[in-house]
mmCIF file of C-alpha atoms in Angstrom:
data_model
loop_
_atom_site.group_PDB
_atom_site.id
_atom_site.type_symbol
_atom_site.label_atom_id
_atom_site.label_comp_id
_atom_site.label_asym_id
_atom_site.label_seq_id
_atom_site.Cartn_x
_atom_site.Cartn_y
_atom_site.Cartn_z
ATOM 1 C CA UNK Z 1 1.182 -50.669 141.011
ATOM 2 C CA UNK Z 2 3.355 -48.042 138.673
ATOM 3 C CA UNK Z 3 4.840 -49.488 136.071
ATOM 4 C CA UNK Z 4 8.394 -49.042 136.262
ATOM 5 C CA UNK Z 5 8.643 -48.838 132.803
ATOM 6 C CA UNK Z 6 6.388 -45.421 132.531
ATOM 7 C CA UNK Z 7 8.410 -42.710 131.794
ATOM 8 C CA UNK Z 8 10.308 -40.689 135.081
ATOM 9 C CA UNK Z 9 10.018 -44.161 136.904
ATOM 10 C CA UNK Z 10 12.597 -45.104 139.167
ATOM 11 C CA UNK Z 11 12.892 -48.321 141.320
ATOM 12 C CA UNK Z 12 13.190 -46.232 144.755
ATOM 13 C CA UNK Z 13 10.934 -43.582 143.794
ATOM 14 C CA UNK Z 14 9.133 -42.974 147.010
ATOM 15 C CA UNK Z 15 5.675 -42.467 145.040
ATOM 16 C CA UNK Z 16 5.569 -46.118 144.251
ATOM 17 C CA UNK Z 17 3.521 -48.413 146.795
ATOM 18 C CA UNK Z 18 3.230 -52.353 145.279
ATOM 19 C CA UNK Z 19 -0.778 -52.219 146.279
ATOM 20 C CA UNK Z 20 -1.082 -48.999 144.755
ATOM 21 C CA UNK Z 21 -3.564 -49.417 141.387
ATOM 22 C CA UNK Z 22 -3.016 -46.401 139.877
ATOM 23 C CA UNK Z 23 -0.423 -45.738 137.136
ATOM 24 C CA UNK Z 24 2.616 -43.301 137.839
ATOM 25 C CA UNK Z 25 0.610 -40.804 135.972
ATOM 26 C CA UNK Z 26 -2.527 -40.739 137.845
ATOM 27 C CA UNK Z 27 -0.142 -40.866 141.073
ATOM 28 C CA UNK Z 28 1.303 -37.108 139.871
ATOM 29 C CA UNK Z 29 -1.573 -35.979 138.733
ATOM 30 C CA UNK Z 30 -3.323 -37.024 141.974
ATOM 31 C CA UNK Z 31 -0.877 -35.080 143.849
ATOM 32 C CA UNK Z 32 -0.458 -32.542 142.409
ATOM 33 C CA UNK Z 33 -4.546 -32.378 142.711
ATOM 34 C CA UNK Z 34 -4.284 -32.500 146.158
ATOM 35 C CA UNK Z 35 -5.576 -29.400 148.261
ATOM 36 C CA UNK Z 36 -3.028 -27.096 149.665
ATOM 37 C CA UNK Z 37 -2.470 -26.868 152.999
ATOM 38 C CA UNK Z 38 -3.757 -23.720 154.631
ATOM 39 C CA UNK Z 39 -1.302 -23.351 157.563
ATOM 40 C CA UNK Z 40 0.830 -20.183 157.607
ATOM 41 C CA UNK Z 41 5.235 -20.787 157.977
ATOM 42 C CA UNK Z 42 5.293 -17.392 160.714
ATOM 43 C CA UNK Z 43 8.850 -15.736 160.567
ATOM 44 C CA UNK Z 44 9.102 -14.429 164.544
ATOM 45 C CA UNK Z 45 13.219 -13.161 163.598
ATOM 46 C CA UNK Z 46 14.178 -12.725 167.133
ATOM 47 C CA UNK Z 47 17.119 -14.526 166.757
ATOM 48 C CA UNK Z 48 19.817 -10.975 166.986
ATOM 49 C CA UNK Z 49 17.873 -9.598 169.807
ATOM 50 C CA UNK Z 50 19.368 -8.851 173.203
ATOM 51 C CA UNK Z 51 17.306 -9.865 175.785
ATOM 52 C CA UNK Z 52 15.316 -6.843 176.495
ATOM 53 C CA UNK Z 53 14.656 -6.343 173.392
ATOM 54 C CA UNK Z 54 13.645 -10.018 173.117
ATOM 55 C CA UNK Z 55 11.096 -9.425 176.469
ATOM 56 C CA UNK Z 56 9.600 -6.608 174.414
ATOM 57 C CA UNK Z 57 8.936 -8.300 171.557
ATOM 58 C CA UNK Z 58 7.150 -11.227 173.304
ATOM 59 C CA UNK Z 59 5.384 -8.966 175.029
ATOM 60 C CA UNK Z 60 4.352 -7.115 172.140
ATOM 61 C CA UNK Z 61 3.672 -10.473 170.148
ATOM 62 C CA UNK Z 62 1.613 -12.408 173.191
ATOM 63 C CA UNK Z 63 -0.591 -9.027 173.368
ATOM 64 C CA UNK Z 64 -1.097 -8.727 169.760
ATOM 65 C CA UNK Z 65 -2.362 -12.493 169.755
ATOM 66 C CA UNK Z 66 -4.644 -12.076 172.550
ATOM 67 C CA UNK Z 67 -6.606 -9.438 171.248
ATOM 68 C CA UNK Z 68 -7.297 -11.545 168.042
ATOM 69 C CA UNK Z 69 -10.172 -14.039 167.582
ATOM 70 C CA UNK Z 70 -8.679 -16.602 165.413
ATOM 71 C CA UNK Z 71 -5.934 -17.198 168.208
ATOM 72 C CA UNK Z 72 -8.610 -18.154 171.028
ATOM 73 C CA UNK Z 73 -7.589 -21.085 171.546
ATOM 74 C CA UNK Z 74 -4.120 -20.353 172.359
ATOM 75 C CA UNK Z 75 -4.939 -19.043 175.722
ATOM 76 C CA UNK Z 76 -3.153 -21.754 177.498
ATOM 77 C CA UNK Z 77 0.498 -21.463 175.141
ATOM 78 C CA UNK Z 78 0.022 -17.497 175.734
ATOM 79 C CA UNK Z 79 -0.530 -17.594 179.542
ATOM 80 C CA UNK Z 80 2.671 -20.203 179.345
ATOM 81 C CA UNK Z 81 4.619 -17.522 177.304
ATOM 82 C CA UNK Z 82 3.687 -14.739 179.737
ATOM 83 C CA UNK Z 83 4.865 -17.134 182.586
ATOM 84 C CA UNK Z 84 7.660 -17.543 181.301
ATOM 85 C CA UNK Z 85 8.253 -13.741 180.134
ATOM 86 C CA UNK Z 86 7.672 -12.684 183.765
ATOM 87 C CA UNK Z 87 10.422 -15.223 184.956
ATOM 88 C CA UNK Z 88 12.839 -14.074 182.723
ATOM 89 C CA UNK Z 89 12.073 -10.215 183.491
ATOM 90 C CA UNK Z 90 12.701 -11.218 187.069
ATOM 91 C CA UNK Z 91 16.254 -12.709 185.950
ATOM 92 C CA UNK Z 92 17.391 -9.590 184.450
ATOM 93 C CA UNK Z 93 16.318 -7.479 187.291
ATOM 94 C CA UNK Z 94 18.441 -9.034 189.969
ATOM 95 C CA UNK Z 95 20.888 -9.243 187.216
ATOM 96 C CA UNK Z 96 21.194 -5.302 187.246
ATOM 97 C CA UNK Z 97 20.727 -5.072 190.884
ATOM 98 C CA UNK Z 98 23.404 -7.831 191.788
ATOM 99 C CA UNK Z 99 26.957 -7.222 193.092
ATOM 100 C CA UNK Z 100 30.291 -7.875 191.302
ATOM 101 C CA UNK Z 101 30.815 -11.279 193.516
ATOM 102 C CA UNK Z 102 27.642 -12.739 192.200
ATOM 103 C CA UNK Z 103 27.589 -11.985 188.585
ATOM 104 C CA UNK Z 104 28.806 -15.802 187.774
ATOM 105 C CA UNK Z 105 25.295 -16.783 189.946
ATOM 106 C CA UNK Z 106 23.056 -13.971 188.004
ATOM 107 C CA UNK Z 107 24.727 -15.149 184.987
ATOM 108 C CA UNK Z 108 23.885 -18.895 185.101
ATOM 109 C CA UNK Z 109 20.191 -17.304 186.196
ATOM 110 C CA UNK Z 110 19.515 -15.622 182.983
ATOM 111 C CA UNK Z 111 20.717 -18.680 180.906
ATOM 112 C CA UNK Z 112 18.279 -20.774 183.126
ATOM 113 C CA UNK Z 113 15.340 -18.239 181.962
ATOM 114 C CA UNK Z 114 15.728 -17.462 178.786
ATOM 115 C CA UNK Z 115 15.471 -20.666 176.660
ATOM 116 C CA UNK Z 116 11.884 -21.136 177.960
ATOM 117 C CA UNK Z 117 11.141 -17.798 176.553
ATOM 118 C CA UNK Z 118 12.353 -18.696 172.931
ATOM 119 C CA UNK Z 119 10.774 -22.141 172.929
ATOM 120 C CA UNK Z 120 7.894 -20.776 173.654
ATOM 121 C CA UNK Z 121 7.897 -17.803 170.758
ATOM 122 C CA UNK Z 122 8.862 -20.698 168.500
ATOM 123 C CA UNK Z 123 5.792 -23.183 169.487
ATOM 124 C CA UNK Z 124 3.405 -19.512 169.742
ATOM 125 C CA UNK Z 125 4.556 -19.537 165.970
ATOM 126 C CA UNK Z 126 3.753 -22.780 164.767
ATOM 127 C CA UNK Z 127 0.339 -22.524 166.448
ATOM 128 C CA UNK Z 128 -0.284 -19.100 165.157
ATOM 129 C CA UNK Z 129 0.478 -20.224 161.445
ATOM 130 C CA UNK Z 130 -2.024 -23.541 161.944
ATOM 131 C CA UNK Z 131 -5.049 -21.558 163.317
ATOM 132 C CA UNK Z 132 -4.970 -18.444 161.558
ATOM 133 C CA UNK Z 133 -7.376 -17.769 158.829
ATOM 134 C CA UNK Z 134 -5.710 -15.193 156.453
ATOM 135 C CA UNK Z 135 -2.398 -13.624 155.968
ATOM 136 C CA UNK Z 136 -4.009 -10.396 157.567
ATOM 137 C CA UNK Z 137 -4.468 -12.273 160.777
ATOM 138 C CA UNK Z 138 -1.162 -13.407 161.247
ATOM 139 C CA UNK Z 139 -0.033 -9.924 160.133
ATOM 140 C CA UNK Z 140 -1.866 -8.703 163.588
ATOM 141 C CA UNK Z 141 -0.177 -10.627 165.826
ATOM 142 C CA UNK Z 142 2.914 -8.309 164.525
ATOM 143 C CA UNK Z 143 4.241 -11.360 162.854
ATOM 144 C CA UNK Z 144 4.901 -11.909 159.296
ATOM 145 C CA UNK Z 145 4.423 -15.124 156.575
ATOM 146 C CA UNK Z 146 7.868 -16.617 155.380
ATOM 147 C CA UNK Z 147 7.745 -16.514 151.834
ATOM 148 C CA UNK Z 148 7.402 -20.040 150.686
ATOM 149 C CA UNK Z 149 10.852 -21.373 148.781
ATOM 150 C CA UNK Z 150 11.734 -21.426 145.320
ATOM 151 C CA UNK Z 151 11.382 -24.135 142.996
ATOM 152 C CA UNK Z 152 14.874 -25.851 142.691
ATOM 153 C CA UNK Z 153 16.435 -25.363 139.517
ATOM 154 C CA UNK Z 154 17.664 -28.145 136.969
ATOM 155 C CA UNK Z 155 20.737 -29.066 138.275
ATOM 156 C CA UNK Z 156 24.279 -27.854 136.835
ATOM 157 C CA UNK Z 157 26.653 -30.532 134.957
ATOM 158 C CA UNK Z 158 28.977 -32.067 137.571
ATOM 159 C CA UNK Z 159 32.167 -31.189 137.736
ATOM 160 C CA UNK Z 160 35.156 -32.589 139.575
ATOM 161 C CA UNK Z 161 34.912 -35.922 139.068
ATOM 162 C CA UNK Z 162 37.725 -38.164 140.130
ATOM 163 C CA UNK Z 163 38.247 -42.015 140.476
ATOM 164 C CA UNK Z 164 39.676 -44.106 142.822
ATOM 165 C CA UNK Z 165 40.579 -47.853 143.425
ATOM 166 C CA UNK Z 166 38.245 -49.918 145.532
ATOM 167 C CA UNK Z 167 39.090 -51.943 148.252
ATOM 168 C CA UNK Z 168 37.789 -55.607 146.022
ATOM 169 C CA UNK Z 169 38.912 -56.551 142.717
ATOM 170 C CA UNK Z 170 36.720 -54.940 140.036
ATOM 171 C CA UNK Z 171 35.404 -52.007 142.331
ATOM 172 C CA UNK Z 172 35.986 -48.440 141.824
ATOM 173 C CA UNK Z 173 34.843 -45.495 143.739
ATOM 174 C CA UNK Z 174 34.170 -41.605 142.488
ATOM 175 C CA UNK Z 175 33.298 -38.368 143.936
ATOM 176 C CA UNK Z 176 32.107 -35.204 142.013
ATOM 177 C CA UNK Z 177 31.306 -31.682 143.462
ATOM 178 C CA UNK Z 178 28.245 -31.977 144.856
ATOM 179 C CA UNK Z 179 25.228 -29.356 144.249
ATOM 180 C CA UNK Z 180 23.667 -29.126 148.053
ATOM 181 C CA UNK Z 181 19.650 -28.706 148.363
ATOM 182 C CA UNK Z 182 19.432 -28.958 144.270
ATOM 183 C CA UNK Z 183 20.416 -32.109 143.222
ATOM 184 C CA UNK Z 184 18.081 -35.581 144.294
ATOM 185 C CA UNK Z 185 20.188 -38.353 143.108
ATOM 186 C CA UNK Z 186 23.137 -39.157 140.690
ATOM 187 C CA UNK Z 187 23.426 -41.204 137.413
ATOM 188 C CA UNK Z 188 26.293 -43.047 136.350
ATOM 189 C CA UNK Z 189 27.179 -44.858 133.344
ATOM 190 C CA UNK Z 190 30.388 -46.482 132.299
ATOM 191 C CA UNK Z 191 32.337 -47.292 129.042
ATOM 192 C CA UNK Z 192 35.401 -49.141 128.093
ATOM 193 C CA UNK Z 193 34.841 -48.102 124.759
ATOM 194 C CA UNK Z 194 36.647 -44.632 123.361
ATOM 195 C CA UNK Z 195 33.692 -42.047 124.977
ATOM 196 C CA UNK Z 196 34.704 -39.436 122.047
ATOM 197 C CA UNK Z 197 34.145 -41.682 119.520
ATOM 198 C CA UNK Z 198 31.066 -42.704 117.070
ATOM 199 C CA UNK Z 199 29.646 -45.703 119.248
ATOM 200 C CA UNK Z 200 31.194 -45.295 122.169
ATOM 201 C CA UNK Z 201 28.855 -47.913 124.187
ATOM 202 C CA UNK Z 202 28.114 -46.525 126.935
ATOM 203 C CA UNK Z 203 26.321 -48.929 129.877
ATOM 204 C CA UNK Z 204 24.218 -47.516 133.146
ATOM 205 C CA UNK Z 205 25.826 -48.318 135.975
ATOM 206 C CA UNK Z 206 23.514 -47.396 138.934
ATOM 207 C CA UNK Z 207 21.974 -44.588 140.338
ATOM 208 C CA UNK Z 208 23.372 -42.937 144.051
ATOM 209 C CA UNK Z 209 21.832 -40.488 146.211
ATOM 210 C CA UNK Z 210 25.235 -38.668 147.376
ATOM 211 C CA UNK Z 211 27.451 -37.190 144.783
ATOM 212 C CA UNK Z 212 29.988 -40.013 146.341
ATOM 213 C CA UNK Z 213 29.696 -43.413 144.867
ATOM 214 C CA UNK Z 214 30.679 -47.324 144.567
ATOM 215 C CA UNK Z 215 30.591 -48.847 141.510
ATOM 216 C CA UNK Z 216 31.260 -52.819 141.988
ATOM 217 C CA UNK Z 217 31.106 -55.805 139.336
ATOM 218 C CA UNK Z 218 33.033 -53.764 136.339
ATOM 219 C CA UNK Z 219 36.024 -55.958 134.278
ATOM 220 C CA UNK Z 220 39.251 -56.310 136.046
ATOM 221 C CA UNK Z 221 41.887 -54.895 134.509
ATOM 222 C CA UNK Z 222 40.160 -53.185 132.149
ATOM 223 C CA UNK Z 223 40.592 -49.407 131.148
ATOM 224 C CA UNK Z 224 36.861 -47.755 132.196
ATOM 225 C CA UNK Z 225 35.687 -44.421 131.366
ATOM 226 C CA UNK Z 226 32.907 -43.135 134.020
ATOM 227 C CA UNK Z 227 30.509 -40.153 133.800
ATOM 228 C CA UNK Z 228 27.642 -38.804 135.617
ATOM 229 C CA UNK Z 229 25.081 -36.640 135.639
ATOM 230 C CA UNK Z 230 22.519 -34.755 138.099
ATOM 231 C CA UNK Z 231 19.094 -34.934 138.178
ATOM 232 C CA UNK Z 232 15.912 -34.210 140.202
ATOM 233 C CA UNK Z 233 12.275 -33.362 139.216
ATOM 234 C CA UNK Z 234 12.519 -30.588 136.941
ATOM 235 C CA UNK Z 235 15.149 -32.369 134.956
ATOM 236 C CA UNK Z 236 18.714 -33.896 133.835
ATOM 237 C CA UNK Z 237 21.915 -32.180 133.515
ATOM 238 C CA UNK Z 238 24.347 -32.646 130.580
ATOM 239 C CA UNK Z 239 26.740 -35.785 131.022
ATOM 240 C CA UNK Z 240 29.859 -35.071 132.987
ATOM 241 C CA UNK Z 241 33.000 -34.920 131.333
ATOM 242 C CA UNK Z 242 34.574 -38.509 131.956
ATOM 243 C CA UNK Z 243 36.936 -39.854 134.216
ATOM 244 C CA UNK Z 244 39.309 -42.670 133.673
ATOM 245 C CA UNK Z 245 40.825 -45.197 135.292
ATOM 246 C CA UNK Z 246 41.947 -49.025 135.014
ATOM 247 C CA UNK Z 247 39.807 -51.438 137.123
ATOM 248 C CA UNK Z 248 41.631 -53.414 139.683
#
């Protein structure tokens, strides 16, 4: 298995497997080896369109898919979209033929009709990104290719960090602002040493996955000094200013 000594090793890194022979090295270097996966992430953005708008464009969409080769084998999820197309058409038309007393019954109608229609847009995507061959084909169904995200960037040095009592002798708990989508896990080391000073002996603490933490086992009554820092995989922040407070 990886050596949890390697560097970048940590205990609940989900990379590690205890019958796994390789090193952590060959395990990144293995993946990132791997070949990439061919299917397409389709944008359909239908979600601002009023419904007849949103029958055109499925329309447009299901005949645009049809008359391509790669989607073949979609005939079944297009004749379902059509289906469903047609029942929603029929909604709106006795929606705009229907009399003032009945609009709460035409109403409930086109609610009824129109998820189906959506849902199946949304699976005709997925499928569409899976069999195509090329960006060009998806580009003829009259559908685009998402952009694939950004790399996240090295996380910012936490700020906000405050300390309270536990409920347990020797436990305190912290919270920093957290950095949503960037940051994979926290950090945390403690002192009860001066942190501005020449050795200032800091300890690790633990590590925590939420920018809200527990930190248990630390000397009663004793004056602690707790800081933190982000990370993830393309690195470390700097150290968090500290936070003090006397352990109950």
């Amino acid at each position: 298995m990886p050596y949890y000594d390697e560097p970048g090793v940590r205990w609940d890194d989900p990379l590690i497997r205890w019958d796994d022979p390789r090193t952590y090295q060959q395990v990144l270097n293995d993946q990132q080896n791997q070949t990439p996966s061919t299917m397409y992430d389709v944008a359909l953005d239908i979600s601002r369109l009023s419904v007849p708008d949103l029958i055109s464009r499925a329309r447009q969409i299901k005949a645009a898919t049809e008359a391509h080769d790669d989607f073949a084998a979609l005939a079944d999820d297009l004749t379902a979209l059509g289906t469903a197309i047609d029942a929603l058409v029929a909604a709106q038309s006795d929606m705009s033929t229907a009399k003032a007393v009945a609009t709460s019954k035409t109403e409930i109608r086109d609610t009824q009709f129109l998820p189906p229609v959506v849902a199946k847009l949304n699976a005709l995507g997925i499928e569409i990104g899976k069999a195509a061959t090329s960006e060009a084909a998806v580009e003829a169904t009259t559908l685009r290719v998402s952009p694939p995200p950004g790399p996240k960037p090295v996380p910012s040095q936490p700020t906000g960090l405050e300390l309270t009592f536990g409920d347990e002798d020797g436990v305190l708990a912290g919270q920093c602002d957290g950095q949503p989508g960037i940051v994979d896990y926290y950090e945390i080391r403690y002192t009860t040493g001066d942190p501005l000073g020449d050795t200032p002996g800091w300890q690790f603490a633990d590590t925590s996955k939420k920018s809200r933490f527990e930190l248990s086992s630390l000397p009663s009554g004793e004056k602690v000094w707790i800081a933190v820092r982000a990370c993830n995989a393309r690195g470390k922040s700097p150290w968090s200013d500290p936070a003090c407070k006397r352990v109950p």
